[in-house]
CSV table of C-alpha atoms and ligand atoms in Angstrom, one decimal:
chain,number,residue,atom,x,y,z
J,1,MET,CA,0.0,0.0,0.0
J,2,THR,CA,1.4,3.4,-1.0
J,3,LEU,CA,1.6,6.4,1.4
J,4,LYS,CA,-1.3,8.1,-0.4
J,5,SER,CA,-3.6,5.1,-0.1
J,6,ALA,CA,-2.5,4.5,3.5
J,7,LEU,CA,-3.3,8.1,4.4
J,8,LEU,CA,-6.6,7.8,2.6
J,9,ALA,CA,-7.4,4.6,4.3
J,10,SER,CA,-6.7,6.1,7.7
J,11,ALA,CA,-8.9,9.1,6.9
J,12,ILE,CA,-11.7,6.9,5.7
J,13,ALA,CA,-11.3,4.6,8.7
J,14,LEU,CA,-11.8,7.6,11.0
J,15,THR,CA,-14.8,9.0,9.2
J,16,PRO,CA,-16.0,6.4,6.7
J,17,MET,CA,-19.1,8.1,5.4
J,18,ALA,CA,-17.6,11.6,5.3
J,19,ALA,CA,-14.4,10.3,3.7
J,20,MET,CA,-16.4,8.3,1.0
J,21,ALA,CA,-18.4,11.5,0.4
J,22,GLU,CA,-15.2,13.3,-0.4
J,23,LEU,CA,-14.2,10.7,-3.0
J,24,THR,CA,-13.7,12.0,-6.6
J,25,ILE,CA,-13.9,9.3,-9.2
J,26,GLY,CA,-13.4,9.6,-12.9
J,27,PHE,CA,-15.7,7.4,-15.1
J,28,SER,CA,-14.7,6.9,-18.8
J,29,GLN,CA,-17.8,5.5,-20.5
J,30,ILE,CA,-17.7,4.2,-24.0
J,31,GLY,CA,-20.7,6.1,-25.2
J,32,SER,CA,-24.4,5.3,-25.6
J,33,GLU,CA,-24.4,2.7,-28.4
J,34,SER,CA,-27.1,0.6,-26.8
J,35,GLY,CA,-30.0,0.6,-24.4
J,36,TRP,CA,-27.9,-1.5,-22.0
J,37,ARG,CA,-25.0,1.1,-22.1
J,38,ALA,CA,-27.4,3.9,-21.3
J,39,ALA,CA,-28.7,1.9,-18.4
J,40,GLU,CA,-25.2,1.3,-17.1
J,41,THR,CA,-24.5,5.0,-17.2
J,42,THR,CA,-27.7,5.8,-15.3
J,43,VAL,CA,-27.0,3.2,-12.7
J,44,THR,CA,-23.4,4.3,-12.2
J,45,LYS,CA,-24.5,7.8,-11.6
J,46,GLN,CA,-27.2,6.6,-9.2
J,47,GLU,CA,-24.7,4.4,-7.3
J,48,SER,CA,-22.2,7.2,-7.0
J,49,GLU,CA,-24.8,9.7,-5.8
J,50,ARG,CA,-26.1,7.2,-3.2
J,51,ARG,CA,-22.5,7.1,-1.8
J,52,GLY,CA,-21.9,10.8,-1.9
J,53,ILE,CA,-19.2,10.3,-4.5
J,54,ASN,CA,-18.2,13.2,-6.8
J,55,LEU,CA,-18.3,11.5,-10.2
J,56,LYS,CA,-16.5,13.0,-13.2
J,57,PHE,CA,-18.3,11.5,-16.3
J,58,ALA,CA,-16.6,11.4,-19.7
J,59,ASP,CA,-18.5,10.0,-22.8
J,60,ALA,CA,-15.9,8.7,-25.4
J,61,GLN,CA,-18.3,8.6,-28.3
J,62,GLN,CA,-17.1,5.0,-29.1
J,63,LYS,CA,-13.4,6.2,-29.6
J,64,GLN,CA,-10.5,4.7,-27.6
J,65,GLU,CA,-8.4,7.9,-28.1
J,66,ASN,CA,-11.1,9.8,-26.2
J,67,GLN,CA,-11.0,7.3,-23.4
J,68,ILE,CA,-7.2,7.6,-23.2
J,69,LYS,CA,-7.5,11.4,-23.1
J,70,ALA,CA,-10.1,11.2,-20.4
J,71,LEU,CA,-7.9,9.0,-18.3
J,72,ARG,CA,-5.0,11.4,-18.6
J,73,THR,CA,-7.3,14.3,-17.6
J,74,PHE,CA,-8.5,12.3,-14.5
J,75,ILE,CA,-4.8,11.5,-13.6
J,76,ALA,CA,-3.9,15.2,-14.0
J,77,GLN,CA,-6.8,16.1,-11.7
J,78,GLY,CA,-5.6,13.7,-9.1
J,79,VAL,CA,-8.9,11.7,-8.8
J,80,ASP,CA,-9.1,9.1,-6.1
J,81,ALA,CA,-10.0,6.3,-8.5
J,82,ILE,CA,-11.0,5.6,-12.2
J,83,LEU,CA,-13.8,3.5,-13.6
J,84,ILE,CA,-13.6,2.6,-17.3
J,85,ALA,CA,-15.6,0.5,-19.7
J,86,PRO,CA,-12.9,-0.1,-22.3
J,87,VAL,CA,-14.2,0.1,-25.8
J,88,VAL,CA,-11.6,-2.4,-27.2
J,89,ALA,CA,-9.3,-4.9,-25.5
J,90,THR,CA,-5.9,-3.7,-26.6
J,91,GLY,CA,-3.9,-0.4,-26.4
J,92,TRP,CA,-4.3,0.4,-22.7
J,93,ASP,CA,-0.9,-0.5,-21.1
J,94,GLU,CA,0.7,2.9,-21.3
J,95,VAL,CA,-2.2,4.9,-19.8
J,96,LEU,CA,-2.8,2.3,-17.2
J,97,GLU,CA,0.9,2.5,-16.2
J,98,GLU,CA,0.5,6.2,-15.8
J,99,ALA,CA,-2.5,5.7,-13.5
J,100,LYS,CA,-0.6,3.2,-11.5
J,101,ASP,CA,2.4,5.5,-11.2
J,102,SER,CA,0.0,8.1,-9.8
J,103,ASP,CA,-1.4,5.6,-7.2
J,104,ILE,CA,-4.9,5.9,-8.8
J,105,PRO,CA,-6.7,2.5,-8.7
J,106,VAL,CA,-8.5,1.6,-12.0
J,107,ILE,CA,-11.6,-0.6,-12.1
J,108,LEU,CA,-12.8,-2.1,-15.4
J,109,LEU,CA,-16.6,-2.3,-16.0
J,110,ASP,CA,-18.3,-4.8,-18.3
J,111,ARG,CA,-15.3,-5.3,-20.6
J,112,THR,CA,-11.8,-6.5,-20.1
J,113,VAL,CA,-8.4,-5.5,-21.5
J,114,ASP,CA,-5.3,-7.4,-22.8
J,115,ALA,CA,-3.0,-5.9,-20.2
J,116,PRO,CA,-1.1,-7.1,-17.1
J,117,ASP,CA,-3.7,-7.5,-14.3
J,118,GLU,CA,-1.5,-5.5,-11.9
J,119,LEU,CA,-2.5,-2.4,-14.0
J,120,TYR,CA,-6.1,-2.5,-12.7
J,121,LEU,CA,-7.6,-3.2,-9.3
J,122,THR,CA,-10.4,-5.5,-10.5
J,123,ALA,CA,-12.7,-6.1,-13.5
J,124,VAL,CA,-16.5,-6.3,-12.9
J,125,THR,CA,-17.9,-8.2,-15.8
J,126,SER,CA,-20.2,-11.1,-16.7
J,127,ASP,CA,-18.7,-14.4,-18.1
J,128,LEU,CA,-18.9,-13.3,-21.7
J,129,VAL,CA,-17.8,-16.6,-23.1
J,130,HIS,CA,-20.5,-18.3,-21.0
J,131,GLU,CA,-23.1,-16.0,-22.3
J,132,GLY,CA,-22.3,-17.0,-25.9
J,133,LYS,CA,-22.2,-20.6,-25.0
J,134,VAL,CA,-25.7,-20.4,-23.3
J,135,ALA,CA,-27.0,-18.8,-26.5
J,136,GLY,CA,-25.5,-21.6,-28.7
J,137,GLU,CA,-26.8,-24.3,-26.4
J,138,TRP,CA,-30.3,-22.8,-26.4
J,139,LEU,CA,-30.3,-22.8,-30.2
J,140,ALA,CA,-29.1,-26.4,-30.4
J,141,THR,CA,-31.9,-27.5,-28.1
J,142,GLU,CA,-34.5,-25.4,-29.9
J,143,MET,CA,-33.5,-26.9,-33.3
J,144,ALA,CA,-33.6,-30.5,-31.9
J,145,GLY,CA,-31.4,-31.8,-34.7
J,146,ASP,CA,-33.0,-29.9,-37.6
J,147,ASP,CA,-30.6,-28.2,-40.0
J,148,CYS,CA,-30.2,-24.5,-39.3
J,149,ARG,CA,-28.2,-21.9,-41.2
J,150,ILE,CA,-27.2,-19.2,-38.7
J,151,VAL,CA,-26.3,-15.6,-39.3
J,152,GLU,CA,-24.3,-13.7,-36.6
J,153,LEU,CA,-24.2,-10.0,-35.7
J,154,GLN,CA,-21.0,-9.4,-33.8
J,155,GLY,CA,-20.3,-6.6,-31.3
J,156,THR,CA,-17.7,-3.9,-31.7
J,157,THR,CA,-14.6,-5.4,-33.5
J,158,GLY,CA,-11.8,-6.0,-31.0
J,159,SER,CA,-14.0,-5.6,-27.9
J,160,SER,CA,-13.8,-8.4,-25.3
J,161,PRO,CA,-17.6,-9.1,-25.6
J,162,ALA,CA,-17.4,-9.5,-29.3
J,163,ILE,CA,-14.4,-11.9,-29.1
J,164,ASP,CA,-15.7,-13.9,-26.1
J,165,ARG,CA,-19.4,-14.1,-27.2
J,166,LYS,CA,-18.3,-15.4,-30.6
J,167,ASN,CA,-16.1,-18.0,-29.1
J,168,GLY,CA,-18.7,-19.0,-26.5
J,169,PHE,CA,-21.4,-19.4,-29.1
J,170,GLU,CA,-19.1,-21.6,-31.2
J,171,GLN,CA,-18.5,-23.8,-28.1
J,172,GLY,CA,-22.3,-24.0,-27.6
J,173,ILE,CA,-23.0,-25.3,-31.1
J,174,ALA,CA,-19.9,-27.5,-31.3
J,175,GLY,CA,-20.8,-31.1,-32.0
J,176,HIS,CA,-24.2,-30.2,-33.6
J,177,ASP,CA,-23.4,-30.7,-37.3
J,178,ASN,CA,-26.9,-29.5,-38.2
J,179,LEU,CA,-26.0,-26.0,-37.1
J,180,GLU,CA,-23.8,-23.8,-39.3
J,181,ILE,CA,-22.9,-20.1,-39.1
J,182,VAL,CA,-23.1,-19.0,-42.7
J,183,ARG,CA,-22.6,-15.2,-42.3
J,184,SER,CA,-20.9,-13.3,-39.4
J,185,GLN,CA,-20.3,-9.5,-39.4
J,186,THR,CA,-20.1,-6.7,-36.9
J,187,GLY,CA,-23.1,-4.5,-36.2
J,188,ASP,CA,-21.1,-2.5,-33.6
J,189,PHE,CA,-23.7,-3.2,-30.9
J,190,THR,CA,-26.1,-0.7,-32.5
J,191,ARG,CA,-29.7,-1.0,-33.7
J,192,SER,CA,-29.0,0.9,-36.9
J,193,LEU,CA,-26.0,-1.1,-38.1
J,194,GLY,CA,-27.7,-4.3,-36.9
J,195,LYS,CA,-30.6,-3.5,-39.3
J,196,THR,CA,-28.3,-2.6,-42.2
J,197,VAL,CA,-26.1,-5.8,-41.8
J,198,MET,CA,-29.2,-8.0,-41.4
J,199,GLU,CA,-30.5,-6.5,-44.7
J,200,SER,CA,-27.3,-7.5,-46.4
J,201,PHE,CA,-27.5,-11.0,-44.9
J,202,LEU,CA,-31.1,-11.4,-46.2
J,203,LYS,CA,-30.1,-10.1,-49.7
J,204,ALA,CA,-27.0,-12.4,-49.9
J,205,GLU,CA,-28.5,-15.6,-48.5
J,206,GLY,CA,-32.2,-15.2,-49.3
J,207,GLY,CA,-34.5,-14.9,-46.2
J,208,GLU,CA,-35.9,-18.4,-46.8
J,209,ASN,CA,-32.3,-19.8,-46.4
J,210,ILE,CA,-31.7,-18.2,-43.0
J,211,CYS,CA,-33.0,-20.2,-40.0
J,212,ALA,CA,-31.6,-18.2,-37.1
J,213,LEU,CA,-29.9,-15.0,-36.0
J,214,TYR,CA,-27.4,-14.8,-33.1
J,215,ALA,CA,-26.8,-11.2,-32.1
J,216,HIS,CA,-24.1,-10.2,-29.5
J,217,ASN,CA,-26.6,-7.7,-28.0
J,218,ASP,CA,-30.3,-7.1,-28.1
J,219,ASP,CA,-30.0,-3.7,-29.8
J,220,MET,CA,-28.6,-5.3,-32.9
J,221,ALA,CA,-31.3,-8.0,-32.7
J,222,VAL,CA,-34.0,-5.3,-32.5
J,223,GLY,CA,-32.6,-3.6,-35.6
J,224,ALA,CA,-32.5,-7.0,-37.4
J,225,ILE,CA,-36.1,-7.6,-36.5
J,226,GLN,CA,-37.1,-4.5,-38.4
J,227,ALA,CA,-35.1,-5.7,-41.4
J,228,ILE,CA,-36.7,-9.2,-41.3
J,229,LYS,CA,-40.2,-7.7,-41.2
J,230,GLU,CA,-39.4,-5.4,-44.1
J,231,ALA,CA,-38.3,-8.5,-46.0
J,232,GLY,CA,-41.8,-9.9,-45.5
J,233,LEU,CA,-40.7,-12.6,-43.0
J,234,ALA,CA,-41.8,-13.3,-39.4
J,235,PRO,CA,-39.0,-12.7,-36.9
J,236,GLY,CA,-39.1,-15.2,-34.1
J,237,VAL,CA,-40.9,-17.7,-36.4
J,238,ASP,CA,-39.3,-17.8,-39.9
J,239,ILE,CA,-36.0,-16.7,-38.3
J,240,LYS,CA,-35.3,-17.7,-34.7
J,241,ILE,CA,-33.5,-14.9,-32.7
J,242,VAL,CA,-31.3,-15.2,-29.7
J,243,ALA,CA,-29.3,-12.3,-28.2
J,244,ILE,CA,-27.8,-10.9,-25.0
J,245,ASP,CA,-28.4,-8.1,-22.5
J,246,ALA,CA,-32.2,-8.7,-21.7
J,247,VAL,CA,-33.0,-5.0,-22.2
J,248,PRO,CA,-36.7,-4.1,-22.0
J,249,ASP,CA,-37.2,-4.1,-25.8
J,250,ALA,CA,-35.9,-7.6,-26.0
J,251,HIS,CA,-38.5,-8.8,-23.4
J,252,LEU,CA,-41.2,-6.9,-25.4
J,253,ALA,CA,-40.1,-8.6,-28.7
J,254,ILE,CA,-40.2,-12.0,-27.0
J,255,ALA,CA,-43.6,-11.2,-25.5
J,256,ASN,CA,-44.8,-10.3,-29.0
J,257,GLY,CA,-43.4,-13.5,-30.6
J,258,GLU,CA,-40.7,-11.6,-32.6
J,259,MET,CA,-37.7,-12.9,-30.7
J,260,ASN,CA,-37.0,-16.1,-28.9
J,261,ALA,CA,-34.4,-15.8,-26.1
J,262,THR,CA,-32.0,-13.3,-24.5
J,263,ILE,CA,-29.4,-13.6,-21.7
J,264,GLU,CA,-29.4,-11.0,-19.0
J,265,LEU,CA,-26.5,-8.7,-18.3
J,266,THR,CA,-26.9,-6.5,-15.3
J,267,PRO,CA,-26.4,-2.8,-15.9
J,268,ASN,CA,-25.3,-2.5,-12.3
J,269,MET,CA,-21.5,-3.1,-12.6
J,270,ALA,CA,-20.8,0.1,-10.6
J,271,GLY,CA,-22.4,-1.2,-7.3
J,272,PRO,CA,-19.9,-4.1,-6.9
J,273,ALA,CA,-17.1,-1.9,-8.2
J,274,LEU,CA,-17.7,0.9,-5.7
J,275,ASP,CA,-18.1,-1.7,-2.9
J,276,ALA,CA,-14.7,-3.2,-3.7
J,277,LEU,CA,-13.1,0.3,-4.0
J,278,GLU,CA,-14.6,1.4,-0.7
J,279,ALA,CA,-13.1,-1.7,1.1
J,280,TYR,CA,-9.8,-1.2,-0.7
J,281,LEU,CA,-9.4,2.4,0.3
J,282,ALA,CA,-10.8,2.0,3.8
J,283,ASN,CA,-8.7,-0.9,4.9
J,284,GLY,CA,-6.5,-2.1,2.0
J,285,ALA,CA,-8.8,-5.1,1.2
J,286,VAL,CA,-7.6,-6.2,-2.2
J,287,PRO,CA,-10.5,-7.5,-4.3
J,288,PRO,CA,-10.2,-10.5,-6.6
J,289,LYS,CA,-9.1,-9.5,-10.1
J,290,TRP,CA,-12.5,-10.6,-11.5
J,291,ILE,CA,-15.9,-9.8,-9.9
J,292,GLN,CA,-18.3,-11.8,-11.9
J,293,THR,CA,-21.9,-10.8,-12.5
J,294,GLU,CA,-24.6,-13.4,-13.2
J,295,SER,CA,-26.1,-14.3,-16.5
J,296,LYS,CA,-29.7,-15.5,-16.7
J,297,LEU,CA,-31.5,-17.0,-19.8
J,298,PHE,CA,-35.0,-15.6,-20.6
J,299,THR,CA,-37.2,-17.4,-23.2
J,300,THR,CA,-40.8,-17.4,-24.3
J,301,ALA,CA,-41.5,-19.5,-21.2
J,302,ASP,CA,-41.0,-16.4,-19.0
J,303,ASP,CA,-43.5,-13.7,-18.4
J,304,ASN,CA,-41.7,-11.2,-20.6
J,305,ALA,CA,-44.6,-8.7,-20.7
J,306,ALA,CA,-44.4,-8.4,-17.0
J,307,ILE,CA,-40.6,-8.2,-17.0
J,308,TYR,CA,-40.8,-5.5,-19.6
J,309,GLU,CA,-43.1,-3.4,-17.4
J,310,VAL,CA,-40.6,-3.6,-14.5
J,311,LYS,CA,-37.5,-3.0,-16.5
J,312,LYS,CA,-38.7,-0.1,-18.8
J,313,GLY,CA,-38.4,2.4,-15.9
J,314,LEU,CA,-34.8,1.4,-15.0
J,315,GLY,CA,-32.9,3.9,-17.1
J,316,TYR,CA,-32.5,2.0,-20.4
O,401,LIG,C1,-21.0,-6.4,-22.5
O,401,LIG,C2,-21.1,-4.9,-22.9
O,401,LIG,C3,-21.8,-4.7,-24.2
O,401,LIG,C4,-23.3,-4.9,-24.1
O,401,LIG,C5,-23.8,-4.0,-25.3
O,401,LIG,O1,-20.4,-6.6,-21.3
O,401,LIG,O2,-19.8,-4.4,-23.0
O,401,LIG,O3,-21.6,-3.4,-24.7
O,401,LIG,O4,-23.7,-6.3,-24.3
O,401,LIG,C6,-22.9,-2.8,-25.1
O,401,LIG,O5,-25.1,-3.7,-25.3
O,401,LIG,O6,-22.7,-2.1,-26.2
């Protein structure tokens, strides 16, 4: 423990609430590419306010260079800690070293980085490979041996969820020779590009030759649903659809028979992150390098209309 964190720990130990209330934390958010991302931002601000934390928020507009600039600004300002959702997995070593040299703990939210783990305090994420595997296994069960030509909408190129969810899905369908991924392309986690790329899949393959869509997030799936409808096909029936996030609009699509399954990703990564940070700063409790959030499968068997009503007011 460095002198700075020792002094901070002693200050917090003496007046825990007041000291937490004086914490200033920099948050480098990717942007607002999806409903889930918007919810994560909302929840992070709520969790910070609840703890009396002064949160400095920086929206990177999907650009890594903007995140690196934001981190350097936070370091220059001498913040007490940094939260970052890293848009891609590589290119962080230098700026994370700078944060470490300044004794500023960094916590990763919802995505990981290809960097030595001593450069960050902990990562709060789901098991992204497991999410993809659950999606693949769901489709294998759903198809029950029938042939199925699958198209895949990948997340942001080079991001850990795009890499891991693709690998996980391939693990989930492994051994099922009736399942084949015939097209796979990034939709960058957005509805608009998800729609555009799905239109190109339908044109290239012919809608009647596509059995299922696997999208790395619900927003791309919702965009694809629009494309499938405009092609005169029934999403959820002519083309089975499985995705990840479990945002309100995914539950609504499933309730309406236009989508078949989604895997939930909690938008509350900040709660566990700030709890770990509080314990670290207060008494030097070093958290595990990975704080895993749970993943739950939702299908047509669930009361998606009711779940939609609950979730739609939660900041998505
Ligand atoms: C996954 C997260 C992804 C969401 C998308 O942990 O990084 O980013 O699944 C978001 O909705 O764009």
